[in-house]
Amino acid sequence: MLLDGKQVELGLWAEVADVFVGPDMDDALRRLRALQHEMDRRYAELARVRRRKVTRTDPVDVIMAVIDELAYYSAVTGSKDQREEFISLVRDLTARGRAAGVIIVAATQRPSADIIPTSLRDLFGYRLAFRCTTDSSSDIVLGRGWAGEGYNAATILPEERGVGLLLAEGGFPRRIKSAYLADADIYGLVDYARQLRTRRTVA
């Protein structure tokens, strides 16, 4: 499930996604409510069979919902009530989803407290901060106090493209470098993903 207010980032992957949502708050809320319902259905089934989580041998797919740009849905479009519901749904899906095979990935270019509330940020087990303009913006992504400990994404130089600080569960932020993908590279990956899906459907 892909949600992209700009349409052009995740939109390149739309043809191999099960669901693609553009700049439409009503559709975004409808899709997230449906995902929440599916998560609750899975937990009811887990409770019935006395299990705590979905495993790779279960006959259910993992569902990944990717949100870009989070700020668009949480602070820009829709009514105040809709924006609050959006954040509430994302918070619930992030908090409870993983054991049911529901994974949330969210990205924003504006790391500020009104975009990423602490109650939401702290639910993510993995946090990646690329170059930020201030120490506080870095801490908003990674967590309070990391900049003072020397893990500060504001110190990443503008020419260090793709460099970021990755905080994984229970660890310390580590400096990583991600690969740059041109549009042609992404379309190549989309073509490959389409082929894999076709093979799985035929099999």
PDB file of C-alpha atoms in Angstrom:
ATOM      1  CA  MET A   1       0.000   0.000   0.000  1.00  0.00           C
ATOM      2  CA  LEU A   2       1.556   3.271  -1.150  1.00  0.00           C
ATOM      3  CA  LEU A   3       0.413   6.742  -0.063  1.00  0.00           C
ATOM      4  CA  ASP A   4       2.105   9.665  -1.788  1.00  0.00           C
ATOM      5  CA  GLY A   5       0.762  13.198  -1.621  1.00  0.00           C
ATOM      6  CA  LYS A   6       3.144  14.304  -4.394  1.00  0.00           C
ATOM      7  CA  GLN A   7       2.366  11.215  -6.514  1.00  0.00           C
ATOM      8  CA  VAL A   8       5.755  11.271  -8.278  1.00  0.00           C
ATOM      9  CA  GLU A   9       7.967   9.520  -5.688  1.00  0.00           C
ATOM     10  CA  LEU A  10       6.075   6.341  -4.880  1.00  0.00           C
ATOM     11  CA  GLY A  11       4.024   6.820  -8.028  1.00  0.00           C
ATOM     12  CA  LEU A  12       6.795   5.166 -10.012  1.00  0.00           C
ATOM     13  CA  TRP A  13       5.938   1.959  -8.135  1.00  0.00           C
ATOM     14  CA  ALA A  14       2.149   2.306  -8.449  1.00  0.00           C
ATOM     15  CA  GLU A  15       1.719  -0.375 -11.108  1.00  0.00           C
ATOM     16  CA  VAL A  16       3.201  -3.082  -8.863  1.00  0.00           C
ATOM     17  CA  ALA A  17       1.424  -1.954  -5.683  1.00  0.00           C
ATOM     18  CA  ASP A  18      -1.851  -3.447  -4.504  1.00  0.00           C
ATOM     19  CA  VAL A  19      -3.059   0.027  -3.493  1.00  0.00           C
ATOM     20  CA  PHE A  20      -1.864   3.487  -4.497  1.00  0.00           C
ATOM     21  CA  VAL A  21      -3.247   6.651  -2.887  1.00  0.00           C
ATOM     22  CA  GLY A  22      -2.377  10.103  -4.181  1.00  0.00           C
ATOM     23  CA  PRO A  23      -3.385  13.533  -2.788  1.00  0.00           C
ATOM     24  CA  ASP A  24      -6.789  12.343  -1.587  1.00  0.00           C
ATOM     25  CA  MET A  25      -7.369  12.444   2.174  1.00  0.00           C
ATOM     26  CA  ASP A  26     -10.734  10.664   1.980  1.00  0.00           C
ATOM     27  CA  ASP A  27      -9.155   7.757   0.101  1.00  0.00           C
ATOM     28  CA  ALA A  28      -6.159   7.699   2.463  1.00  0.00           C
ATOM     29  CA  LEU A  29      -8.402   7.444   5.514  1.00  0.00           C
ATOM     30  CA  ARG A  30     -10.588   4.792   3.877  1.00  0.00           C
ATOM     31  CA  ARG A  31      -7.555   2.667   3.020  1.00  0.00           C
ATOM     32  CA  LEU A  32      -5.992   3.013   6.476  1.00  0.00           C
ATOM     33  CA  ARG A  33      -9.284   2.111   8.167  1.00  0.00           C
ATOM     34  CA  ALA A  34      -9.471  -0.990   5.964  1.00  0.00           C
ATOM     35  CA  LEU A  35      -5.892  -1.881   6.923  1.00  0.00           C
ATOM     36  CA  GLN A  36      -6.736  -1.411  10.592  1.00  0.00           C
ATOM     37  CA  HIS A  37      -9.736  -3.710  10.137  1.00  0.00           C
ATOM     38  CA  GLU A  38      -7.504  -6.348   8.513  1.00  0.00           C
ATOM     39  CA  MET A  39      -5.031  -6.045  11.391  1.00  0.00           C
ATOM     40  CA  ASP A  40      -7.840  -6.560  13.937  1.00  0.00           C
ATOM     41  CA  ARG A  41      -9.126  -9.550  11.939  1.00  0.00           C
ATOM     42  CA  ARG A  42      -5.663 -11.121  12.037  1.00  0.00           C
ATOM     43  CA  TYR A  43      -5.372 -10.604  15.785  1.00  0.00           C
ATOM     44  CA  ALA A  44      -8.777 -12.186  16.327  1.00  0.00           C
ATOM     45  CA  GLU A  45      -7.586 -15.231  14.374  1.00  0.00           C
ATOM     46  CA  LEU A  46      -4.309 -15.337  16.316  1.00  0.00           C
ATOM     47  CA  ALA A  47      -6.257 -15.219  19.579  1.00  0.00           C
ATOM     48  CA  ARG A  48      -8.512 -18.033  18.349  1.00  0.00           C
ATOM     49  CA  VAL A  49      -5.546 -20.317  17.658  1.00  0.00           C
ATOM     50  CA  ARG A  50      -3.667 -19.163  20.786  1.00  0.00           C
ATOM     51  CA  ARG A  51      -0.762 -17.504  19.020  1.00  0.00           C
ATOM     52  CA  ARG A  52       0.912 -14.145  19.523  1.00  0.00           C
ATOM     53  CA  LYS A  53       2.164 -13.271  16.061  1.00  0.00           C
ATOM     54  CA  VAL A  54       2.176 -14.114  12.373  1.00  0.00           C
ATOM     55  CA  THR A  55       5.165 -16.148  11.192  1.00  0.00           C
ATOM     56  CA  ARG A  56       6.668 -16.671   7.740  1.00  0.00           C
ATOM     57  CA  THR A  57       5.056 -20.115   7.491  1.00  0.00           C
ATOM     58  CA  ASP A  58       1.515 -18.720   7.885  1.00  0.00           C
ATOM     59  CA  PRO A  59      -0.659 -18.500   4.746  1.00  0.00           C
ATOM     60  CA  VAL A  60      -0.984 -14.699   4.980  1.00  0.00           C
ATOM     61  CA  ASP A  61       1.017 -11.998   3.277  1.00  0.00           C
ATOM     62  CA  VAL A  62       2.933  -9.311   5.090  1.00  0.00           C
ATOM     63  CA  ILE A  63       1.383  -5.940   4.255  1.00  0.00           C
ATOM     64  CA  MET A  64       3.690  -2.935   4.007  1.00  0.00           C
ATOM     65  CA  ALA A  65       2.194   0.558   3.932  1.00  0.00           C
ATOM     66  CA  VAL A  66       4.617   3.277   2.809  1.00  0.00           C
ATOM     67  CA  ILE A  67       3.698   6.930   3.387  1.00  0.00           C
ATOM     68  CA  ASP A  68       5.459   9.779   1.589  1.00  0.00           C
ATOM     69  CA  GLU A  69       5.079  12.698   2.257  1.00  0.00           C
ATOM     70  CA  LEU A  70       3.777  12.274   5.840  1.00  0.00           C
ATOM     71  CA  ALA A  71       3.486  16.047   6.299  1.00  0.00           C
ATOM     72  CA  TYR A  72       0.968  16.298   3.466  1.00  0.00           C
ATOM     73  CA  TYR A  73      -1.534  14.045   5.217  1.00  0.00           C
ATOM     74  CA  SER A  74      -0.763  15.031   8.815  1.00  0.00           C
ATOM     75  CA  ALA A  75      -0.484  18.812   8.511  1.00  0.00           C
ATOM     76  CA  VAL A  76      -1.519  20.129   5.092  1.00  0.00           C
ATOM     77  CA  THR A  77      -4.568  18.596   3.464  1.00  0.00           C
ATOM     78  CA  GLY A  78      -8.022  17.804   4.789  1.00  0.00           C
ATOM     79  CA  SER A  79      -9.789  19.105   7.874  1.00  0.00           C
ATOM     80  CA  LYS A  80      -8.326  19.187  11.384  1.00  0.00           C
ATOM     81  CA  ASP A  81     -10.417  16.150  12.326  1.00  0.00           C
ATOM     82  CA  GLN A  82      -9.207  14.252   9.271  1.00  0.00           C
ATOM     83  CA  ARG A  83      -5.557  15.037   9.981  1.00  0.00           C
ATOM     84  CA  GLU A  84      -5.973  13.916  13.583  1.00  0.00           C
ATOM     85  CA  GLU A  85      -7.652  10.699  12.464  1.00  0.00           C
ATOM     86  CA  PHE A  86      -4.852  10.083   9.975  1.00  0.00           C
ATOM     87  CA  ILE A  87      -2.173  10.364  12.672  1.00  0.00           C
ATOM     88  CA  SER A  88      -4.270   8.242  15.043  1.00  0.00           C
ATOM     89  CA  LEU A  89      -4.596   5.481  12.435  1.00  0.00           C
ATOM     90  CA  VAL A  90      -0.891   5.564  11.585  1.00  0.00           C
ATOM     91  CA  ARG A  91      -0.019   5.478  15.287  1.00  0.00           C
ATOM     92  CA  ASP A  92      -2.270   2.474  15.917  1.00  0.00           C
ATOM     93  CA  LEU A  93      -1.038   0.567  12.857  1.00  0.00           C
ATOM     94  CA  THR A  94       2.593   1.261  13.791  1.00  0.00           C
ATOM     95  CA  ALA A  95       2.075   0.287  17.426  1.00  0.00           C
ATOM     96  CA  ARG A  96       0.089  -2.903  16.898  1.00  0.00           C
ATOM     97  CA  GLY A  97       0.714  -3.911  13.311  1.00  0.00           C
ATOM     98  CA  ARG A  98       4.045  -5.695  13.274  1.00  0.00           C
ATOM     99  CA  ALA A  99       3.007  -8.895  15.060  1.00  0.00           C
ATOM    100  CA  ALA A 100       0.047  -9.147  12.667  1.00  0.00           C
ATOM    101  CA  GLY A 101       2.266  -8.738   9.618  1.00  0.00           C
ATOM    102  CA  VAL A 102       1.378  -5.081   9.021  1.00  0.00           C
ATOM    103  CA  ILE A 103       4.445  -2.854   8.599  1.00  0.00           C
ATOM    104  CA  ILE A 104       4.381   0.962   8.387  1.00  0.00           C
ATOM    105  CA  VAL A 105       7.144   2.989   6.710  1.00  0.00           C
ATOM    106  CA  ALA A 106       6.836   6.794   6.805  1.00  0.00           C
ATOM    107  CA  ALA A 107       8.986   9.573   5.381  1.00  0.00           C
ATOM    108  CA  THR A 108       8.948  13.355   5.567  1.00  0.00           C
ATOM    109  CA  GLN A 109      11.144  16.196   4.385  1.00  0.00           C
ATOM    110  CA  ARG A 110      10.011  18.331   7.321  1.00  0.00           C
ATOM    111  CA  PRO A 111      11.095  16.714  10.603  1.00  0.00           C
ATOM    112  CA  SER A 112       9.268  18.861  13.138  1.00  0.00           C
ATOM    113  CA  ALA A 113       7.188  18.043  16.204  1.00  0.00           C
ATOM    114  CA  ASP A 114       3.909  18.919  14.477  1.00  0.00           C
ATOM    115  CA  ILE A 115       4.708  16.497  11.647  1.00  0.00           C
ATOM    116  CA  ILE A 116       6.184  13.643  13.708  1.00  0.00           C
ATOM    117  CA  PRO A 117       4.673  13.659  17.225  1.00  0.00           C
ATOM    118  CA  THR A 118       6.924  12.017  19.809  1.00  0.00           C
ATOM    119  CA  SER A 119       4.180   9.476  20.534  1.00  0.00           C
ATOM    120  CA  LEU A 120       4.388   8.370  16.899  1.00  0.00           C
ATOM    121  CA  ARG A 121       8.161   8.585  16.389  1.00  0.00           C
ATOM    122  CA  ASP A 122       8.932   6.407  19.395  1.00  0.00           C
ATOM    123  CA  LEU A 123       6.881   3.551  17.917  1.00  0.00           C
ATOM    124  CA  PHE A 124       9.224   3.114  14.957  1.00  0.00           C
ATOM    125  CA  GLY A 125      11.904   0.514  15.634  1.00  0.00           C
ATOM    126  CA  TYR A 126      14.094   1.864  12.832  1.00  0.00           C
ATOM    127  CA  ARG A 127      14.684   5.570  12.248  1.00  0.00           C
ATOM    128  CA  LEU A 128      16.831   7.113   9.531  1.00  0.00           C
ATOM    129  CA  ALA A 129      17.836  10.783   9.586  1.00  0.00           C
ATOM    130  CA  PHE A 130      19.386  12.229   6.468  1.00  0.00           C
ATOM    131  CA  ARG A 131      20.966  15.682   6.525  1.00  0.00           C
ATOM    132  CA  CYS A 132      18.971  18.060   8.727  1.00  0.00           C
ATOM    133  CA  THR A 133      19.318  21.815   9.116  1.00  0.00           C
ATOM    134  CA  THR A 134      19.247  21.872  12.937  1.00  0.00           C
ATOM    135  CA  ASP A 135      20.212  19.696  15.898  1.00  0.00           C
ATOM    136  CA  SER A 136      16.590  19.608  17.055  1.00  0.00           C
ATOM    137  CA  SER A 137      15.396  18.324  13.654  1.00  0.00           C
ATOM    138  CA  SER A 138      17.908  15.483  13.919  1.00  0.00           C
ATOM    139  CA  ASP A 139      16.642  14.649  17.411  1.00  0.00           C
ATOM    140  CA  ILE A 140      13.033  14.718  16.227  1.00  0.00           C
ATOM    141  CA  VAL A 141      13.848  11.806  13.908  1.00  0.00           C
ATOM    142  CA  LEU A 142      16.337   9.840  16.005  1.00  0.00           C
ATOM    143  CA  GLY A 143      15.096  10.712  19.492  1.00  0.00           C
ATOM    144  CA  ARG A 144      15.792  13.318  22.111  1.00  0.00           C
ATOM    145  CA  GLY A 145      19.404  13.704  23.179  1.00  0.00           C
ATOM    146  CA  TRP A 146      21.206  11.878  20.383  1.00  0.00           C
ATOM    147  CA  ALA A 147      22.580  15.082  18.843  1.00  0.00           C
ATOM    148  CA  GLY A 148      24.174  15.994  22.176  1.00  0.00           C
ATOM    149  CA  GLU A 149      25.798  12.555  22.233  1.00  0.00           C
ATOM    150  CA  GLY A 150      27.455  13.247  18.892  1.00  0.00           C
ATOM    151  CA  TYR A 151      24.887  11.562  16.645  1.00  0.00           C
ATOM    152  CA  ASN A 152      23.730  14.624  14.781  1.00  0.00           C
ATOM    153  CA  ALA A 153      22.392  14.578  11.217  1.00  0.00           C
ATOM    154  CA  ALA A 154      22.879  18.350  11.052  1.00  0.00           C
ATOM    155  CA  THR A 155      26.632  17.724  10.766  1.00  0.00           C
ATOM    156  CA  ILE A 156      26.209  15.804   7.500  1.00  0.00           C
ATOM    157  CA  LEU A 157      27.609  17.969   4.705  1.00  0.00           C
ATOM    158  CA  PRO A 158      25.402  18.999   1.743  1.00  0.00           C
ATOM    159  CA  GLU A 159      27.693  17.203  -0.703  1.00  0.00           C
ATOM    160  CA  GLU A 160      27.381  13.922   1.246  1.00  0.00           C
ATOM    161  CA  ARG A 161      24.303  12.795  -0.648  1.00  0.00           C
ATOM    162  CA  GLY A 162      22.691   9.602   0.556  1.00  0.00           C
ATOM    163  CA  VAL A 163      24.482   9.726   3.911  1.00  0.00           C
ATOM    164  CA  GLY A 164      22.327   9.361   7.013  1.00  0.00           C
ATOM    165  CA  LEU A 165      22.215   8.143  10.594  1.00  0.00           C
ATOM    166  CA  LEU A 166      20.320   4.897  11.116  1.00  0.00           C
ATOM    167  CA  LEU A 167      19.016   4.002  14.555  1.00  0.00           C
ATOM    168  CA  ALA A 168      17.983   0.352  14.804  1.00  0.00           C
ATOM    169  CA  GLU A 169      16.133  -1.226  17.718  1.00  0.00           C
ATOM    170  CA  GLY A 170      18.086  -1.092  20.952  1.00  0.00           C
ATOM    171  CA  GLY A 171      21.260   0.248  19.369  1.00  0.00           C
ATOM    172  CA  PHE A 172      23.128   3.435  18.616  1.00  0.00           C
ATOM    173  CA  PRO A 173      22.783   5.557  15.466  1.00  0.00           C
ATOM    174  CA  ARG A 174      25.182   4.391  12.772  1.00  0.00           C
ATOM    175  CA  ARG A 175      26.343   6.353   9.766  1.00  0.00           C
ATOM    176  CA  ILE A 176      25.271   4.735   6.495  1.00  0.00           C
ATOM    177  CA  LYS A 177      25.219   5.651   2.822  1.00  0.00           C
ATOM    178  CA  SER A 178      22.320   4.721   0.588  1.00  0.00           C
ATOM    179  CA  ALA A 179      22.433   4.323  -3.169  1.00  0.00           C
ATOM    180  CA  TYR A 180      21.054   6.914  -5.562  1.00  0.00           C
ATOM    181  CA  LEU A 181      18.501   5.540  -8.005  1.00  0.00           C
ATOM    182  CA  ALA A 182      17.715   7.476 -11.168  1.00  0.00           C
ATOM    183  CA  ASP A 183      14.218   7.174 -12.631  1.00  0.00           C
ATOM    184  CA  ALA A 184      15.522   4.654 -15.181  1.00  0.00           C
ATOM    185  CA  ASP A 185      16.923   2.504 -12.342  1.00  0.00           C
ATOM    186  CA  ILE A 186      13.585   2.565 -10.533  1.00  0.00           C
ATOM    187  CA  TYR A 187      11.673   1.611 -13.682  1.00  0.00           C
ATOM    188  CA  GLY A 188      14.089  -1.276 -14.121  1.00  0.00           C
ATOM    189  CA  LEU A 189      13.288  -2.481 -10.599  1.00  0.00           C
ATOM    190  CA  VAL A 190       9.561  -2.017 -11.235  1.00  0.00           C
ATOM    191  CA  ASP A 191       9.829  -4.158 -14.377  1.00  0.00           C
ATOM    192  CA  TYR A 192      11.644  -6.836 -12.380  1.00  0.00           C
ATOM    193  CA  ALA A 193       9.017  -6.708  -9.614  1.00  0.00           C
ATOM    194  CA  ARG A 194       6.278  -7.081 -12.236  1.00  0.00           C
ATOM    195  CA  GLN A 195       8.007 -10.165 -13.621  1.00  0.00           C
ATOM    196  CA  LEU A 196       8.252 -11.697 -10.154  1.00  0.00           C
ATOM    197  CA  ARG A 197       4.559 -11.090  -9.543  1.00  0.00           C
ATOM    198  CA  THR A 198       3.659 -12.641 -12.902  1.00  0.00           C
ATOM    199  CA  ARG A 199       5.718 -15.749 -12.101  1.00  0.00           C
ATOM    200  CA  ARG A 200       4.090 -16.076  -8.687  1.00  0.00           C
ATOM    201  CA  THR A 201       0.604 -15.739 -10.180  1.00  0.00           C
ATOM    202  CA  VAL A 202       1.322 -18.354 -12.863  1.00  0.00           C
ATOM    203  CA  ALA A 203       2.866 -20.742 -10.344  1.00  0.00           C
TER     204      ALA A 203
END
